[in-house]
PDB file of C-alpha atoms in Angstrom:
ATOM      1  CA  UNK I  12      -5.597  -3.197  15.124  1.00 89.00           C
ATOM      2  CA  UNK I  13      -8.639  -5.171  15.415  1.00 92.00           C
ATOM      3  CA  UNK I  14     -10.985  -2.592  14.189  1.00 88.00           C
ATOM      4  CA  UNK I  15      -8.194  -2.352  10.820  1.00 87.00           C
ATOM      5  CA  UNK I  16      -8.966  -5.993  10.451  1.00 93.00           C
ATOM      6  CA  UNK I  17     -12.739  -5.586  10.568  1.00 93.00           C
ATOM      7  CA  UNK I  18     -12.536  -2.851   8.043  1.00 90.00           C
ATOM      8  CA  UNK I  19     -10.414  -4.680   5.747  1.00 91.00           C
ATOM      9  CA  UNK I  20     -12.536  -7.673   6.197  1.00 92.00           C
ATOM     10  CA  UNK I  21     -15.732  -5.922   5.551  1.00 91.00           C
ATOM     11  CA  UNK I  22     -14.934  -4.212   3.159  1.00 91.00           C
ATOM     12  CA  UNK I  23     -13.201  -6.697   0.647  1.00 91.00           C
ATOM     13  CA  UNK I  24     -15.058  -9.649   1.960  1.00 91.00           C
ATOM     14  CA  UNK I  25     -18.298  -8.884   3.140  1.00 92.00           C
ATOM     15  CA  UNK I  26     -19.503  -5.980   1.617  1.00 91.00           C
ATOM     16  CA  UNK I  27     -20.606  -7.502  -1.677  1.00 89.00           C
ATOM     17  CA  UNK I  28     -23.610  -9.088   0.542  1.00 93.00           C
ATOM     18  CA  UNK I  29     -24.450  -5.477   2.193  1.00 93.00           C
ATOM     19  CA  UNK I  30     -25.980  -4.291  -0.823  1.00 93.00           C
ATOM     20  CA  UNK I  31     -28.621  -7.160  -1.377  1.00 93.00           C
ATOM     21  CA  UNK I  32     -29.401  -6.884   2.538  1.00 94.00           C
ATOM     22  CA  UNK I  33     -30.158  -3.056   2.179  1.00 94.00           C
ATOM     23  CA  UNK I  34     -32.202  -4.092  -1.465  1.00 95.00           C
ATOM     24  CA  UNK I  35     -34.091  -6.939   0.623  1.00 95.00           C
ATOM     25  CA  UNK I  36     -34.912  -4.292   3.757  1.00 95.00           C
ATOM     26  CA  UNK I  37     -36.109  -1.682   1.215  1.00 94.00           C
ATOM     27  CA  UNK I  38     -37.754  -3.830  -1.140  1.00 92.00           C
ATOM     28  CA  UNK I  39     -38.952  -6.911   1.050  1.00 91.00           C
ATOM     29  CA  UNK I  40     -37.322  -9.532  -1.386  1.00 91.00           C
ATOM     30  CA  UNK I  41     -33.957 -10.056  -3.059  1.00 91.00           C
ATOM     31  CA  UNK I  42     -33.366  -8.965  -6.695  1.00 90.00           C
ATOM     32  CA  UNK I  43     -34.570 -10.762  -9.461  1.00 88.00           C
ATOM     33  CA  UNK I  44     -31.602 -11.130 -11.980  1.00 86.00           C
ATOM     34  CA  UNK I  45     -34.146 -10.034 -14.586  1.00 87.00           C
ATOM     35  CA  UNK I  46     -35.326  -6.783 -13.419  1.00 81.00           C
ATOM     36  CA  UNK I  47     -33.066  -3.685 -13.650  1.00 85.00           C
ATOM     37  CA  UNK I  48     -31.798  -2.348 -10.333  1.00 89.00           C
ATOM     38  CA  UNK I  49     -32.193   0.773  -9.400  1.00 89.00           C
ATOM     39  CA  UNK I  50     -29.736   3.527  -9.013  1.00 87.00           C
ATOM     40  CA  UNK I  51     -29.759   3.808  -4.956  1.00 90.00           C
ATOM     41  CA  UNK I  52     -28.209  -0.073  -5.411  1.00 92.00           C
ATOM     42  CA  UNK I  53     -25.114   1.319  -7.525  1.00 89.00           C
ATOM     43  CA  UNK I  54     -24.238   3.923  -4.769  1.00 91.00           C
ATOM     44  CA  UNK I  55     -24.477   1.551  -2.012  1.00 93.00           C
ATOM     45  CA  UNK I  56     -22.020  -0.497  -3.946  1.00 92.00           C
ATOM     46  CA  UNK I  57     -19.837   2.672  -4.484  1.00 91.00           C
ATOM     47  CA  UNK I  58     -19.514   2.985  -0.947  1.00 93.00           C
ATOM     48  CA  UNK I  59     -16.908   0.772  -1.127  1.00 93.00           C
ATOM     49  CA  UNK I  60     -13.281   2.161  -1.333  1.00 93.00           C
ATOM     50  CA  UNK I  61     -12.480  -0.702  -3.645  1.00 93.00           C
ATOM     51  CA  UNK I  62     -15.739  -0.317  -6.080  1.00 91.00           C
ATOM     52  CA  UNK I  63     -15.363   3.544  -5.597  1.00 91.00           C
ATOM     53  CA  UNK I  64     -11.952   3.372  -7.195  1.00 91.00           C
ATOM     54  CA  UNK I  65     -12.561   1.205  -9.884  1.00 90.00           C
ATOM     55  CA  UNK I  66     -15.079   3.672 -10.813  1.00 86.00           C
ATOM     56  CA  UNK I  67     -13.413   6.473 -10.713  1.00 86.00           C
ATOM     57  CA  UNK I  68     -10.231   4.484 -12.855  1.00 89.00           C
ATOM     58  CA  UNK I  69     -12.596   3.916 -15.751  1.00 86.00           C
ATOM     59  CA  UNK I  70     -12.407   7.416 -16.477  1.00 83.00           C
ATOM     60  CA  UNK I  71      -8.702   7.594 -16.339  1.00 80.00           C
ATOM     61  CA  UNK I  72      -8.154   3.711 -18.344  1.00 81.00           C
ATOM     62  CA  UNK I  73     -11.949   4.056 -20.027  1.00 76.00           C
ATOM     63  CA  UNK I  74     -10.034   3.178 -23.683  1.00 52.00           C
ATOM     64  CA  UNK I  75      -8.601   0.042 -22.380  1.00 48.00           C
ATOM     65  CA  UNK I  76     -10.964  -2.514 -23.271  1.00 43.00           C
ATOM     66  CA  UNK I  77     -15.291  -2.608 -22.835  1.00 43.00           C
ATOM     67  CA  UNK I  78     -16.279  -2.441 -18.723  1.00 46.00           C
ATOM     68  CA  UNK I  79     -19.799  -2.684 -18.190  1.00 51.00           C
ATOM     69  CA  UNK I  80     -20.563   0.598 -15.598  1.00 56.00           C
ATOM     70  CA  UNK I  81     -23.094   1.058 -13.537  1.00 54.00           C
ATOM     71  CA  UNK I  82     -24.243   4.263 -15.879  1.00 52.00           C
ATOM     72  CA  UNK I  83     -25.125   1.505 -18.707  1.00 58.00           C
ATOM     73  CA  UNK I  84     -27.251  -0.561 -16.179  1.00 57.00           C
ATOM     74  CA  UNK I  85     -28.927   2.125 -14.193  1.00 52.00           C
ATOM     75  CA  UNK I  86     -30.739   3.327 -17.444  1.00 53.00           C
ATOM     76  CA  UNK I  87     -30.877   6.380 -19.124  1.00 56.00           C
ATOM     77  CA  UNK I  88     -31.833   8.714 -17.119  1.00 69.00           C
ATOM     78  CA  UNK I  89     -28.705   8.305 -14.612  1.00 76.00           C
ATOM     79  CA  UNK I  90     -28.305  10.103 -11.672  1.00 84.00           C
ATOM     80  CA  UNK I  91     -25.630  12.271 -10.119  1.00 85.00           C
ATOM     81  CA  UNK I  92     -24.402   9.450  -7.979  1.00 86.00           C
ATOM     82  CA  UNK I  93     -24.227   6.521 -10.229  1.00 85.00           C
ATOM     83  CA  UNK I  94     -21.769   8.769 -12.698  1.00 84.00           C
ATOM     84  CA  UNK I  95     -17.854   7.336 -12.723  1.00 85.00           C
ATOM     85  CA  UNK I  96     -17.178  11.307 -11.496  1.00 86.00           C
ATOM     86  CA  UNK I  97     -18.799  10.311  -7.980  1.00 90.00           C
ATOM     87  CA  UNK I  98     -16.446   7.377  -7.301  1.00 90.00           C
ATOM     88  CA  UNK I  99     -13.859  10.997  -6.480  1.00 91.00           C
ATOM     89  CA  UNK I 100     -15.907  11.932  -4.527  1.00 93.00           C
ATOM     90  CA  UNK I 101     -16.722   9.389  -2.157  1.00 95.00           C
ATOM     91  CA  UNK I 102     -12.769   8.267  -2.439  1.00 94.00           C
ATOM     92  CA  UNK I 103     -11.978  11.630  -1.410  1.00 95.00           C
ATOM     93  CA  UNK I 104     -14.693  11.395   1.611  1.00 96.00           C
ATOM     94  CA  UNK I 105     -12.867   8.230   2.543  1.00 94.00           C
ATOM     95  CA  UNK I 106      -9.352  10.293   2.576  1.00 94.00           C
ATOM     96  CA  UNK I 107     -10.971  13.153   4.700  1.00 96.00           C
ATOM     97  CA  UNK I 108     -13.999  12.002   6.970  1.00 95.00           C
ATOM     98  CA  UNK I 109     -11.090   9.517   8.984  1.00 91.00           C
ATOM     99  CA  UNK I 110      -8.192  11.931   8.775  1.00 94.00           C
ATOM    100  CA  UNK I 111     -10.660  14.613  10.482  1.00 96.00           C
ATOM    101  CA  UNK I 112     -12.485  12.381  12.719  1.00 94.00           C
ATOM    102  CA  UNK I 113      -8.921  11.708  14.142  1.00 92.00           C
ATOM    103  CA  UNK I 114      -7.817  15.141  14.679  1.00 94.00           C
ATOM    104  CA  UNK I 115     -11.157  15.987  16.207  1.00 94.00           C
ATOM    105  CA  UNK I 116     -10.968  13.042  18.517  1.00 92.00           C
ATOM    106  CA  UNK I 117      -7.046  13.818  19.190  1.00 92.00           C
ATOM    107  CA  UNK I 118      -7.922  17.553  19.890  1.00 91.00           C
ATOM    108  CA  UNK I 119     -10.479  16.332  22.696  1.00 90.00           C
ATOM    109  CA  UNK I 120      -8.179  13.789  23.990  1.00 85.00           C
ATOM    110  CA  UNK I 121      -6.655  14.417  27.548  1.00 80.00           C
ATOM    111  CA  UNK I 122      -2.897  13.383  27.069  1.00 80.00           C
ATOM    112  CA  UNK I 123      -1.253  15.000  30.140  1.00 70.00           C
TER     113      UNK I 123
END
C-alpha cells in the first residue's frame, strides 16, 4: 500500500520537477524559458501515465478546441517519440511491464 501511495504521489505530484532535474543533470543549468527544449525533455514528460494519456486523447478529442502539443514546440523536425501516437505506446507499456513483472515475480514465489 505504501509503495501505491508513492506512485500516486510521484507521479501526480512530483513528477512535474523530474523533468527539469534530468534537463539540469544533462545540461548543467535549468531551462531558460526562452530557448526551445529539446525533444528528449517531451518524452521524459510522457513518461508520465497522466501526460502520456493526455497525449494520446488529443488524437481522439484533437477537434475540440486549440492544445498546444509537444509536436508544435519540439520543432519541425519531430521525432518518433514526441508524436501524440507514442503516448499508446508508453500507456500500453504502463498496462503490460507491471502486469508481467507480477506474474514473473508470482511464478518465482514459494507459496507452499
Amino acid at each position: 500500500m505504501a509503495l501505491a501511495i508513492s506512485a500516486f504521489f510521484l507521479f501526480q505530484v512530483l513528477w512535474d520537477v523530474v523533468p527539469l532535474g534530468v534537463y539540469y543533470l544533462v545540461e548543467g543549468a535549468l531551462p531558460n524559458p526562452t530557448t526551445q527544449l529539446p525533444a528528449w525533455f517531451y518524452l521524459v514528460q510522457g513518461l508520465n501515465p497522466r501526460n502520456a494519456y493526455s497525449q494520446a486523447s488529443e488524437i481522439v478529442f484533437s477537434g475540440f478546441g486549440p492544445m498546444v502539443s509537444a509536436e508544435a514546440l519540439a520543432g519541425s523536425s519531430v521525432p518518433f517519440y514526441v508524436q501524440n501516437w507514442f503516448g499508446l505506446v508508453i500507456l500500453a507499456l504502463w498496462l503490460v511491464v507491471p502486469v508481467a513483472l507480477g506474474y514473473w515475480r508470482f511464478e518465482r514465489a514459494d507459496i507452499g
